[in-house]
Amino acid sequence: MKKVVVVGSLNIDLIAKTPHAPAAGETVNAEKFFVVAGGKGANQAVGMARLGLEVTLVGRVGKEYFGEFLIQELQKENLNTSCIVRDDEAMTSIAMIILDAAGENRIVVAQGSNYRITTSDIDRAKGDIEMADLVVCHFGRPHPVLPYVLKLAKTAHKRVLLNPAPAFALSDEILKSVDYLIVNQGEAEIISGSQVTDVESAYRAAAQLQKMGPEEVVITLGAEGAVFSNSNYQIHLPAYPISVVDTTAAGDAFIAGFVFGTLNDWTAEQRIRFANACGALASASMGAISSLRRQEEVEQFLAIRKEEEENPNYL
């Protein structure tokens, strides 16, 4: 079984489903309210585990109820949680999510324990990193521990995937230490300095980012799918049409699918198709971790879509 180490955020998601997002000074009654495990690091780790990868998650939670709840939920997914530190001073990070009728979300994060991760926390995972086939990093700001993770991974000759979300400026040193860079449209603009408005401009931004260091760059474009770029090849694959319920973990599901395909030595087209399917299926369900699908479900979805493409009369 392929092994992955994920270094990233762990949150408790407080989700309010509303008819529309409130305007300034407006109060909107929620139709439903959920408290679930989340955070981009946790979402990506669970997504990979459900696809059949062996995953170690590195991060921090508080020592209160929310932290214990998070760890218990992650252990149900057969994740290695031994490298999750319980913080004595900070509470577990909280994400407050407003989900409108169109399935679009607006998120406010109260960063508690997430950004208190230290190099000592990373050292706890050194053995796991040395055994891993791939190291995945998610950071939403220029955290001082990121260069340490990259150095440790590269010293062990490990491939690294970076998902800097929300985006921040990346140094040349960081970009040259990354094998795979996955960003969305807005993140690509911030890091490359180039505007991304359509597929053609995404191609240009991806090529520019790839020249800055990463072996491969992927720019996700929401409903427009994703663009892949390396030094010899570029491809755009559209998203799969689906009735959107909640987009909260779609990007994380995409990354999980991309990692799964990469570790199985698939072609770029195969990896992006599989990742697009993971993202589409996550968008069709409520919640973050609860929306992530297993390998057989994704393969079944792809088989149906292939049949529909080859046979327009397929029912």
PDB file of C-alpha atoms in Angstrom:
ATOM      1  CA  MET A   1       0.000   0.000   0.000  1.00  0.00           C
ATOM      2  CA  LYS A   2       1.340   3.438  -0.935  1.00  0.00           C
ATOM      3  CA  LYS A   3       2.128   5.737   1.994  1.00  0.00           C
ATOM      4  CA  VAL A   4       1.468   9.461   2.294  1.00  0.00           C
ATOM      5  CA  VAL A   5       2.241  12.007   4.995  1.00  0.00           C
ATOM      6  CA  VAL A   6      -0.101  15.018   5.100  1.00  0.00           C
ATOM      7  CA  VAL A   7       0.951  18.146   7.002  1.00  0.00           C
ATOM      8  CA  GLY A   8      -1.939  20.546   7.350  1.00  0.00           C
ATOM      9  CA  SER A   9      -4.883  22.041   9.173  1.00  0.00           C
ATOM     10  CA  LEU A  10      -7.490  20.345  11.328  1.00  0.00           C
ATOM     11  CA  ASN A  11     -10.722  22.189  12.046  1.00  0.00           C
ATOM     12  CA  ILE A  12     -14.132  21.744  13.487  1.00  0.00           C
ATOM     13  CA  ASP A  13     -16.582  22.928  10.806  1.00  0.00           C
ATOM     14  CA  LEU A  14     -19.715  24.738  11.985  1.00  0.00           C
ATOM     15  CA  ILE A  15     -21.948  24.701   8.905  1.00  0.00           C
ATOM     16  CA  ALA A  16     -25.138  26.735   8.516  1.00  0.00           C
ATOM     17  CA  LYS A  17     -27.225  25.995   5.417  1.00  0.00           C
ATOM     18  CA  THR A  18     -29.119  29.158   4.425  1.00  0.00           C
ATOM     19  CA  PRO A  19     -31.305  30.323   1.507  1.00  0.00           C
ATOM     20  CA  HIS A  20     -28.687  33.014   0.798  1.00  0.00           C
ATOM     21  CA  ALA A  21     -25.631  34.552   2.409  1.00  0.00           C
ATOM     22  CA  PRO A  22     -26.546  37.485   4.664  1.00  0.00           C
ATOM     23  CA  ALA A  23     -25.788  41.003   3.539  1.00  0.00           C
ATOM     24  CA  ALA A  24     -24.258  43.542   5.916  1.00  0.00           C
ATOM     25  CA  GLY A  25     -26.564  43.937   8.923  1.00  0.00           C
ATOM     26  CA  GLU A  26     -28.886  41.145   7.762  1.00  0.00           C
ATOM     27  CA  THR A  27     -29.885  38.146   9.873  1.00  0.00           C
ATOM     28  CA  VAL A  28     -30.727  34.949   7.988  1.00  0.00           C
ATOM     29  CA  ASN A  29     -32.305  31.885   9.576  1.00  0.00           C
ATOM     30  CA  ALA A  30     -30.397  28.664   8.911  1.00  0.00           C
ATOM     31  CA  GLU A  31     -32.391  25.790   7.451  1.00  0.00           C
ATOM     32  CA  LYS A  32     -29.929  23.235   8.881  1.00  0.00           C
ATOM     33  CA  PHE A  33     -26.864  23.311  11.119  1.00  0.00           C
ATOM     34  CA  PHE A  34     -24.024  20.775  11.317  1.00  0.00           C
ATOM     35  CA  VAL A  35     -20.913  20.277  13.462  1.00  0.00           C
ATOM     36  CA  VAL A  36     -18.389  18.103  11.621  1.00  0.00           C
ATOM     37  CA  ALA A  37     -14.687  17.317  11.407  1.00  0.00           C
ATOM     38  CA  GLY A  38     -12.853  19.272   8.742  1.00  0.00           C
ATOM     39  CA  GLY A  39      -9.829  21.352   7.818  1.00  0.00           C
ATOM     40  CA  LYS A  40      -7.962  21.064   4.529  1.00  0.00           C
ATOM     41  CA  GLY A  41      -5.293  18.787   5.948  1.00  0.00           C
ATOM     42  CA  ALA A  42      -7.849  16.466   7.512  1.00  0.00           C
ATOM     43  CA  ASN A  43     -10.052  16.517   4.415  1.00  0.00           C
ATOM     44  CA  GLN A  44      -7.171  15.647   2.097  1.00  0.00           C
ATOM     45  CA  ALA A  45      -5.914  12.917   4.423  1.00  0.00           C
ATOM     46  CA  VAL A  46      -9.328  11.268   4.741  1.00  0.00           C
ATOM     47  CA  GLY A  47      -9.890  11.574   0.994  1.00  0.00           C
ATOM     48  CA  MET A  48      -6.639   9.709   0.334  1.00  0.00           C
ATOM     49  CA  ALA A  49      -7.370   7.061   2.969  1.00  0.00           C
ATOM     50  CA  ARG A  50     -10.794   6.356   1.467  1.00  0.00           C
ATOM     51  CA  LEU A  51      -9.129   5.857  -1.911  1.00  0.00           C
ATOM     52  CA  GLY A  52      -6.922   3.165  -0.390  1.00  0.00           C
ATOM     53  CA  LEU A  53      -3.723   4.966   0.617  1.00  0.00           C
ATOM     54  CA  GLU A  54      -1.969   4.623   3.984  1.00  0.00           C
ATOM     55  CA  VAL A  55      -1.956   8.111   5.502  1.00  0.00           C
ATOM     56  CA  THR A  56      -0.239   9.791   8.446  1.00  0.00           C
ATOM     57  CA  LEU A  57      -1.662  13.191   9.407  1.00  0.00           C
ATOM     58  CA  VAL A  58       0.539  15.810  11.085  1.00  0.00           C
ATOM     59  CA  GLY A  59      -1.106  18.782  12.814  1.00  0.00           C
ATOM     60  CA  ARG A  60      -2.430  20.250  16.065  1.00  0.00           C
ATOM     61  CA  VAL A  61      -5.695  20.338  17.961  1.00  0.00           C
ATOM     62  CA  GLY A  62      -6.690  21.731  21.334  1.00  0.00           C
ATOM     63  CA  LYS A  63      -7.222  19.639  24.444  1.00  0.00           C
ATOM     64  CA  GLU A  64     -10.917  20.479  24.717  1.00  0.00           C
ATOM     65  CA  TYR A  65     -13.914  18.485  23.481  1.00  0.00           C
ATOM     66  CA  PHE A  66     -13.510  19.580  19.865  1.00  0.00           C
ATOM     67  CA  GLY A  67      -9.926  18.287  19.698  1.00  0.00           C
ATOM     68  CA  GLU A  68     -10.874  14.893  21.072  1.00  0.00           C
ATOM     69  CA  PHE A  69     -13.862  14.724  18.732  1.00  0.00           C
ATOM     70  CA  LEU A  70     -11.618  15.458  15.737  1.00  0.00           C
ATOM     71  CA  ILE A  71      -9.104  12.756  16.592  1.00  0.00           C
ATOM     72  CA  GLN A  72     -11.824  10.188  17.213  1.00  0.00           C
ATOM     73  CA  GLU A  73     -13.438  10.959  13.846  1.00  0.00           C
ATOM     74  CA  LEU A  74     -10.082  10.669  12.053  1.00  0.00           C
ATOM     75  CA  GLN A  75      -9.262   7.370  13.730  1.00  0.00           C
ATOM     76  CA  LYS A  76     -12.504   5.964  12.329  1.00  0.00           C
ATOM     77  CA  GLU A  77     -10.946   6.495   8.878  1.00  0.00           C
ATOM     78  CA  ASN A  78      -7.911   4.335   9.772  1.00  0.00           C
ATOM     79  CA  LEU A  79      -5.593   7.341   9.677  1.00  0.00           C
ATOM     80  CA  ASN A  80      -2.376   7.342  11.677  1.00  0.00           C
ATOM     81  CA  THR A  81      -3.073  10.130  14.189  1.00  0.00           C
ATOM     82  CA  SER A  82       0.004   9.580  16.355  1.00  0.00           C
ATOM     83  CA  CYS A  83       1.607  12.753  14.950  1.00  0.00           C
ATOM     84  CA  ILE A  84      -1.322  15.009  15.878  1.00  0.00           C
ATOM     85  CA  VAL A  85      -0.273  17.120  18.878  1.00  0.00           C
ATOM     86  CA  ARG A  86      -2.739  18.205  21.572  1.00  0.00           C
ATOM     87  CA  ASP A  87      -1.992  21.855  22.335  1.00  0.00           C
ATOM     88  CA  ASP A  88      -1.997  22.910  25.999  1.00  0.00           C
ATOM     89  CA  GLU A  89      -2.659  26.595  25.349  1.00  0.00           C
ATOM     90  CA  ALA A  90      -4.721  27.029  22.178  1.00  0.00           C
ATOM     91  CA  MET A  91      -8.158  25.721  21.342  1.00  0.00           C
ATOM     92  CA  THR A  92      -8.937  23.686  18.246  1.00  0.00           C
ATOM     93  CA  SER A  93      -9.307  25.770  15.081  1.00  0.00           C
ATOM     94  CA  ILE A  94     -12.905  26.513  14.091  1.00  0.00           C
ATOM     95  CA  ALA A  95     -14.289  27.096  10.591  1.00  0.00           C
ATOM     96  CA  MET A  96     -17.645  28.879  10.372  1.00  0.00           C
ATOM     97  CA  ILE A  97     -19.262  28.066   7.043  1.00  0.00           C
ATOM     98  CA  ILE A  98     -22.320  29.650   5.438  1.00  0.00           C
ATOM     99  CA  LEU A  99     -23.656  27.451   2.668  1.00  0.00           C
ATOM    100  CA  ASP A 100     -26.208  29.019   0.315  1.00  0.00           C
ATOM    101  CA  ALA A 101     -28.925  27.401  -1.788  1.00  0.00           C
ATOM    102  CA  ALA A 102     -26.599  27.198  -4.817  1.00  0.00           C
ATOM    103  CA  GLY A 103     -24.089  25.141  -2.851  1.00  0.00           C
ATOM    104  CA  GLU A 104     -21.520  27.940  -2.698  1.00  0.00           C
ATOM    105  CA  ASN A 105     -19.793  28.549   0.606  1.00  0.00           C
ATOM    106  CA  ARG A 106     -18.368  31.468   2.552  1.00  0.00           C
ATOM    107  CA  ILE A 107     -15.892  30.508   5.232  1.00  0.00           C
ATOM    108  CA  VAL A 108     -14.423  32.312   8.247  1.00  0.00           C
ATOM    109  CA  VAL A 109     -11.689  30.452  10.123  1.00  0.00           C
ATOM    110  CA  ALA A 110     -10.679  31.143  13.716  1.00  0.00           C
ATOM    111  CA  GLN A 111      -7.145  29.785  13.693  1.00  0.00           C
ATOM    112  CA  GLY A 112      -6.389  28.360  17.087  1.00  0.00           C
ATOM    113  CA  SER A 113      -4.002  25.412  17.259  1.00  0.00           C
ATOM    114  CA  ASN A 114      -3.321  25.092  13.517  1.00  0.00           C
ATOM    115  CA  TYR A 115      -0.649  27.751  13.234  1.00  0.00           C
ATOM    116  CA  ARG A 116       1.105  26.716  16.435  1.00  0.00           C
ATOM    117  CA  ILE A 117       2.634  23.682  14.728  1.00  0.00           C
ATOM    118  CA  THR A 118       6.400  23.564  15.327  1.00  0.00           C
ATOM    119  CA  THR A 119       9.486  21.913  13.889  1.00  0.00           C
ATOM    120  CA  SER A 120       9.380  19.562  16.883  1.00  0.00           C
ATOM    121  CA  ASP A 121       5.945  18.402  15.699  1.00  0.00           C
ATOM    122  CA  ILE A 122       7.439  17.668  12.282  1.00  0.00           C
ATOM    123  CA  ASP A 123      10.327  15.765  13.893  1.00  0.00           C
ATOM    124  CA  ARG A 124       7.768  13.432  15.474  1.00  0.00           C
ATOM    125  CA  ALA A 125       6.796  12.436  11.937  1.00  0.00           C
ATOM    126  CA  LYS A 126      10.363  12.062  10.634  1.00  0.00           C
ATOM    127  CA  GLY A 127      10.158   8.279  10.526  1.00  0.00           C
ATOM    128  CA  ASP A 128       6.826   8.404   8.686  1.00  0.00           C
ATOM    129  CA  ILE A 129       8.234  10.903   6.181  1.00  0.00           C
ATOM    130  CA  GLU A 130      11.231   8.669   5.531  1.00  0.00           C
ATOM    131  CA  MET A 131       8.858   5.760   4.808  1.00  0.00           C
ATOM    132  CA  ALA A 132       6.421   7.780   2.691  1.00  0.00           C
ATOM    133  CA  ASP A 133       5.992   7.698  -1.076  1.00  0.00           C
ATOM    134  CA  LEU A 134       4.773  11.302  -1.082  1.00  0.00           C
ATOM    135  CA  VAL A 135       4.568  14.231   1.355  1.00  0.00           C
ATOM    136  CA  VAL A 136       1.584  16.593   1.015  1.00  0.00           C
ATOM    137  CA  CYS A 137       1.728  20.055   2.591  1.00  0.00           C
ATOM    138  CA  HIS A 138      -1.151  22.458   3.055  1.00  0.00           C
ATOM    139  CA  PHE A 139      -0.507  25.888   4.521  1.00  0.00           C
ATOM    140  CA  GLY A 140      -2.743  28.964   4.333  1.00  0.00           C
ATOM    141  CA  ARG A 141      -0.033  31.510   5.063  1.00  0.00           C
ATOM    142  CA  PRO A 142       3.787  31.660   4.987  1.00  0.00           C
ATOM    143  CA  HIS A 143       4.402  29.466   8.016  1.00  0.00           C
ATOM    144  CA  PRO A 144       8.006  29.125   9.261  1.00  0.00           C
ATOM    145  CA  VAL A 145       7.647  25.342   9.515  1.00  0.00           C
ATOM    146  CA  LEU A 146       7.035  24.916   5.756  1.00  0.00           C
ATOM    147  CA  PRO A 147      10.705  25.214   4.697  1.00  0.00           C
ATOM    148  CA  TYR A 148      11.555  22.716   7.448  1.00  0.00           C
ATOM    149  CA  VAL A 149       9.047  20.177   6.105  1.00  0.00           C
ATOM    150  CA  LEU A 150      10.374  20.596   2.584  1.00  0.00           C
ATOM    151  CA  LYS A 151      13.997  20.257   3.697  1.00  0.00           C
ATOM    152  CA  LEU A 152      13.242  17.110   5.680  1.00  0.00           C
ATOM    153  CA  ALA A 153      11.331  15.585   2.769  1.00  0.00           C
ATOM    154  CA  LYS A 154      14.022  16.419   0.241  1.00  0.00           C
ATOM    155  CA  THR A 155      16.787  15.112   2.499  1.00  0.00           C
ATOM    156  CA  ALA A 156      14.869  11.821   2.526  1.00  0.00           C
ATOM    157  CA  HIS A 157      14.495  12.036  -1.297  1.00  0.00           C
ATOM    158  CA  LYS A 158      10.704  12.228  -1.119  1.00  0.00           C
ATOM    159  CA  ARG A 159       8.346  13.792  -3.617  1.00  0.00           C
ATOM    160  CA  VAL A 160       6.372  16.779  -2.307  1.00  0.00           C
ATOM    161  CA  LEU A 161       2.964  18.168  -3.265  1.00  0.00           C
ATOM    162  CA  LEU A 162       2.166  21.689  -2.059  1.00  0.00           C
ATOM    163  CA  ASN A 163      -1.315  23.204  -1.859  1.00  0.00           C
ATOM    164  CA  PRO A 164      -0.847  26.785  -0.579  1.00  0.00           C
ATOM    165  CA  ALA A 165      -4.439  27.668   0.225  1.00  0.00           C
ATOM    166  CA  PRO A 166      -5.382  30.411   0.813  1.00  0.00           C
ATOM    167  CA  ALA A 167      -2.479  31.566  -1.340  1.00  0.00           C
ATOM    168  CA  PHE A 168       0.584  33.493  -0.325  1.00  0.00           C
ATOM    169  CA  ALA A 169       3.761  34.530  -2.118  1.00  0.00           C
ATOM    170  CA  LEU A 170       6.142  31.585  -2.497  1.00  0.00           C
ATOM    171  CA  SER A 171       9.912  32.040  -2.518  1.00  0.00           C
ATOM    172  CA  ASP A 172      12.051  30.569  -5.275  1.00  0.00           C
ATOM    173  CA  GLU A 173      13.580  28.240  -2.699  1.00  0.00           C
ATOM    174  CA  ILE A 174      10.178  26.800  -1.767  1.00  0.00           C
ATOM    175  CA  LEU A 175       9.022  26.435  -5.368  1.00  0.00           C
ATOM    176  CA  LYS A 176      12.215  24.619  -6.324  1.00  0.00           C
ATOM    177  CA  SER A 177      11.606  22.129  -3.493  1.00  0.00           C
ATOM    178  CA  VAL A 178       8.107  21.245  -4.715  1.00  0.00           C
ATOM    179  CA  ASP A 179       7.402  18.490  -7.235  1.00  0.00           C
ATOM    180  CA  TYR A 180       3.658  19.096  -7.610  1.00  0.00           C
ATOM    181  CA  LEU A 181       1.918  22.448  -7.108  1.00  0.00           C
ATOM    182  CA  ILE A 182      -1.898  22.484  -7.042  1.00  0.00           C
ATOM    183  CA  VAL A 183      -3.703  25.836  -6.831  1.00  0.00           C
ATOM    184  CA  ASN A 184      -7.077  27.251  -7.760  1.00  0.00           C
ATOM    185  CA  GLN A 185      -7.630  30.190 -10.092  1.00  0.00           C
ATOM    186  CA  GLY A 186      -7.204  32.929  -7.484  1.00  0.00           C
ATOM    187  CA  GLU A 187      -4.207  31.250  -5.890  1.00  0.00           C
ATOM    188  CA  ALA A 188      -2.538  30.904  -9.281  1.00  0.00           C
ATOM    189  CA  GLU A 189      -2.927  34.643  -9.846  1.00  0.00           C
ATOM    190  CA  ILE A 190      -1.379  35.544  -6.489  1.00  0.00           C
ATOM    191  CA  ILE A 191       1.616  33.250  -6.864  1.00  0.00           C
ATOM    192  CA  SER A 192       2.330  33.778 -10.566  1.00  0.00           C
ATOM    193  CA  GLY A 193       1.363  37.456 -10.745  1.00  0.00           C
ATOM    194  CA  SER A 194      -0.614  36.689 -13.919  1.00  0.00           C
ATOM    195  CA  GLN A 195      -4.364  37.096 -14.272  1.00  0.00           C
ATOM    196  CA  VAL A 196      -6.302  33.887 -14.827  1.00  0.00           C
ATOM    197  CA  THR A 197      -9.651  34.444 -16.530  1.00  0.00           C
ATOM    198  CA  ASP A 198     -10.050  31.431 -18.825  1.00  0.00           C
ATOM    199  CA  VAL A 199      -8.374  28.236 -19.948  1.00  0.00           C
ATOM    200  CA  GLU A 200      -5.810  29.973 -22.172  1.00  0.00           C
ATOM    201  CA  SER A 201      -4.665  32.326 -19.412  1.00  0.00           C
ATOM    202  CA  ALA A 202      -4.571  29.338 -17.040  1.00  0.00           C
ATOM    203  CA  TYR A 203      -2.223  27.591 -19.479  1.00  0.00           C
ATOM    204  CA  ARG A 204       0.088  30.600 -19.425  1.00  0.00           C
ATOM    205  CA  ALA A 205       0.040  30.924 -15.635  1.00  0.00           C
ATOM    206  CA  ALA A 206       0.640  27.188 -15.189  1.00  0.00           C
ATOM    207  CA  ALA A 207       3.605  27.271 -17.567  1.00  0.00           C
ATOM    208  CA  GLN A 208       5.027  30.263 -15.732  1.00  0.00           C
ATOM    209  CA  LEU A 209       4.649  28.540 -12.355  1.00  0.00           C
ATOM    210  CA  GLN A 210       6.170  25.337 -13.681  1.00  0.00           C
ATOM    211  CA  LYS A 211       9.274  27.216 -14.858  1.00  0.00           C
ATOM    212  CA  MET A 212       9.683  28.562 -11.291  1.00  0.00           C
ATOM    213  CA  GLY A 213      10.443  25.083  -9.950  1.00  0.00           C
ATOM    214  CA  PRO A 214       7.639  22.499  -9.680  1.00  0.00           C
ATOM    215  CA  GLU A 215       7.837  19.519 -12.008  1.00  0.00           C
ATOM    216  CA  GLU A 216       4.059  19.632 -12.495  1.00  0.00           C
ATOM    217  CA  VAL A 217       1.464  22.358 -11.934  1.00  0.00           C
ATOM    218  CA  VAL A 218      -2.315  21.975 -11.775  1.00  0.00           C
ATOM    219  CA  ILE A 219      -4.708  24.933 -11.750  1.00  0.00           C
ATOM    220  CA  THR A 220      -8.284  24.055 -10.814  1.00  0.00           C
ATOM    221  CA  LEU A 221     -10.971  26.201 -12.435  1.00  0.00           C
ATOM    222  CA  GLY A 222     -14.150  25.170 -10.622  1.00  0.00           C
ATOM    223  CA  ALA A 223     -16.904  24.361 -13.096  1.00  0.00           C
ATOM    224  CA  GLU A 224     -14.385  24.711 -15.952  1.00  0.00           C
ATOM    225  CA  GLY A 225     -12.321  21.752 -14.751  1.00  0.00           C
ATOM    226  CA  ALA A 226      -8.547  21.839 -14.447  1.00  0.00           C
ATOM    227  CA  VAL A 227      -5.380  22.636 -16.387  1.00  0.00           C
ATOM    228  CA  PHE A 228      -2.257  20.485 -16.090  1.00  0.00           C
ATOM    229  CA  SER A 229       1.221  21.615 -17.108  1.00  0.00           C
ATOM    230  CA  ASN A 230       4.737  20.226 -17.120  1.00  0.00           C
ATOM    231  CA  SER A 231       7.790  21.099 -19.207  1.00  0.00           C
ATOM    232  CA  ASN A 232       6.624  19.051 -22.200  1.00  0.00           C
ATOM    233  CA  TYR A 233       2.857  18.883 -22.024  1.00  0.00           C
ATOM    234  CA  GLN A 234      -0.312  20.805 -21.204  1.00  0.00           C
ATOM    235  CA  ILE A 235      -3.894  19.601 -21.056  1.00  0.00           C
ATOM    236  CA  HIS A 236      -7.281  20.962 -20.002  1.00  0.00           C
ATOM    237  CA  LEU A 237     -10.065  18.654 -18.912  1.00  0.00           C
ATOM    238  CA  PRO A 238     -13.549  20.049 -18.162  1.00  0.00           C
ATOM    239  CA  ALA A 239     -15.336  19.314 -14.919  1.00  0.00           C
ATOM    240  CA  TYR A 240     -18.030  16.661 -14.807  1.00  0.00           C
ATOM    241  CA  PRO A 241     -21.508  18.242 -14.765  1.00  0.00           C
ATOM    242  CA  ILE A 242     -23.255  17.490 -11.505  1.00  0.00           C
ATOM    243  CA  SER A 243     -25.972  18.967  -9.299  1.00  0.00           C
ATOM    244  CA  VAL A 244     -24.001  20.932  -6.723  1.00  0.00           C
ATOM    245  CA  VAL A 245     -25.043  20.580  -3.093  1.00  0.00           C
ATOM    246  CA  ASP A 246     -21.936  21.788  -1.221  1.00  0.00           C
ATOM    247  CA  THR A 247     -18.502  22.708  -2.626  1.00  0.00           C
ATOM    248  CA  THR A 248     -16.760  22.781   0.775  1.00  0.00           C
ATOM    249  CA  ALA A 249     -14.285  19.900   0.251  1.00  0.00           C
ATOM    250  CA  ALA A 250     -14.284  19.645  -3.549  1.00  0.00           C
ATOM    251  CA  GLY A 251     -10.746  20.986  -3.890  1.00  0.00           C
ATOM    252  CA  ASP A 252      -9.458  18.645  -1.201  1.00  0.00           C
ATOM    253  CA  ALA A 253     -11.157  15.692  -2.893  1.00  0.00           C
ATOM    254  CA  PHE A 254      -9.480  16.714  -6.164  1.00  0.00           C
ATOM    255  CA  ILE A 255      -6.070  16.680  -4.483  1.00  0.00           C
ATOM    256  CA  ALA A 256      -6.738  13.257  -2.951  1.00  0.00           C
ATOM    257  CA  GLY A 257      -7.650  11.897  -6.383  1.00  0.00           C
ATOM    258  CA  PHE A 258      -4.582  13.457  -7.995  1.00  0.00           C
ATOM    259  CA  VAL A 259      -2.302  11.937  -5.332  1.00  0.00           C
ATOM    260  CA  PHE A 260      -3.912   8.519  -5.779  1.00  0.00           C
ATOM    261  CA  GLY A 261      -3.366   8.612  -9.529  1.00  0.00           C
ATOM    262  CA  THR A 262       0.189   9.916  -9.177  1.00  0.00           C
ATOM    263  CA  LEU A 263       1.180   7.122  -6.818  1.00  0.00           C
ATOM    264  CA  ASN A 264      -0.288   4.608  -9.255  1.00  0.00           C
ATOM    265  CA  ASP A 265       1.835   6.053 -12.094  1.00  0.00           C
ATOM    266  CA  TRP A 266      -1.140   7.128 -14.194  1.00  0.00           C
ATOM    267  CA  THR A 267      -0.866   9.521 -17.112  1.00  0.00           C
ATOM    268  CA  ALA A 268      -1.663  13.210 -16.575  1.00  0.00           C
ATOM    269  CA  GLU A 269      -5.018  12.794 -18.334  1.00  0.00           C
ATOM    270  CA  GLN A 270      -5.962   9.788 -16.191  1.00  0.00           C
ATOM    271  CA  ARG A 271      -4.997  11.614 -13.002  1.00  0.00           C
ATOM    272  CA  ILE A 272      -6.960  14.762 -13.841  1.00  0.00           C
ATOM    273  CA  ARG A 273     -10.045  12.806 -14.899  1.00  0.00           C
ATOM    274  CA  PHE A 274      -9.998  10.834 -11.662  1.00  0.00           C
ATOM    275  CA  ALA A 275      -9.378  13.973  -9.599  1.00  0.00           C
ATOM    276  CA  ASN A 276     -12.211  15.806 -11.395  1.00  0.00           C
ATOM    277  CA  ALA A 277     -14.520  12.892 -10.572  1.00  0.00           C
ATOM    278  CA  CYS A 278     -13.514  13.005  -6.895  1.00  0.00           C
ATOM    279  CA  GLY A 279     -14.223  16.752  -6.799  1.00  0.00           C
ATOM    280  CA  ALA A 280     -17.572  16.396  -8.565  1.00  0.00           C
ATOM    281  CA  LEU A 281     -18.773  13.662  -6.220  1.00  0.00           C
ATOM    282  CA  ALA A 282     -17.736  15.694  -3.181  1.00  0.00           C
ATOM    283  CA  SER A 283     -19.748  18.649  -4.499  1.00  0.00           C
ATOM    284  CA  ALA A 284     -22.847  16.451  -4.739  1.00  0.00           C
ATOM    285  CA  SER A 285     -23.003  15.829  -0.984  1.00  0.00           C
ATOM    286  CA  MET A 286     -23.304  17.913   2.174  1.00  0.00           C
ATOM    287  CA  GLY A 287     -20.311  18.445   4.421  1.00  0.00           C
ATOM    288  CA  ALA A 288     -16.552  18.082   4.079  1.00  0.00           C
ATOM    289  CA  ILE A 289     -15.300  14.686   5.246  1.00  0.00           C
ATOM    290  CA  SER A 290     -18.768  13.192   4.893  1.00  0.00           C
ATOM    291  CA  SER A 291     -18.744  14.019   1.151  1.00  0.00           C
ATOM    292  CA  LEU A 292     -15.458  12.258   0.315  1.00  0.00           C
ATOM    293  CA  ARG A 293     -15.901   9.056  -1.680  1.00  0.00           C
ATOM    294  CA  ARG A 294     -14.185   5.688  -1.805  1.00  0.00           C
ATOM    295  CA  GLN A 295     -12.240   4.329  -4.766  1.00  0.00           C
ATOM    296  CA  GLU A 296     -14.994   2.016  -5.996  1.00  0.00           C
ATOM    297  CA  GLU A 297     -17.545   4.848  -5.969  1.00  0.00           C
ATOM    298  CA  VAL A 298     -15.282   7.078  -8.054  1.00  0.00           C
ATOM    299  CA  GLU A 299     -14.557   4.271 -10.504  1.00  0.00           C
ATOM    300  CA  GLN A 300     -18.264   3.535 -10.861  1.00  0.00           C
ATOM    301  CA  PHE A 301     -18.951   7.228 -11.528  1.00  0.00           C
ATOM    302  CA  LEU A 302     -16.248   7.308 -14.210  1.00  0.00           C
ATOM    303  CA  ALA A 303     -17.541   4.131 -15.836  1.00  0.00           C
ATOM    304  CA  ILE A 304     -21.017   5.627 -16.135  1.00  0.00           C
ATOM    305  CA  ARG A 305     -19.639   8.884 -17.557  1.00  0.00           C
ATOM    306  CA  LYS A 306     -17.553   6.960 -20.099  1.00  0.00           C
ATOM    307  CA  GLU A 307     -20.594   4.980 -21.193  1.00  0.00           C
ATOM    308  CA  GLU A 308     -22.580   8.206 -21.571  1.00  0.00           C
ATOM    309  CA  GLU A 309     -19.834   9.769 -23.702  1.00  0.00           C
ATOM    310  CA  GLU A 310     -19.539   6.734 -25.956  1.00  0.00           C
ATOM    311  CA  ASN A 311     -23.271   6.066 -26.175  1.00  0.00           C
ATOM    312  CA  PRO A 312     -25.501   9.182 -26.086  1.00  0.00           C
ATOM    313  CA  ASN A 313     -28.587   6.947 -25.765  1.00  0.00           C
ATOM    314  CA  TYR A 314     -27.243   5.288 -22.607  1.00  0.00           C
ATOM    315  CA  LEU A 315     -29.713   5.440 -19.707  1.00  0.00           C
TER     316      LEU A 315
END
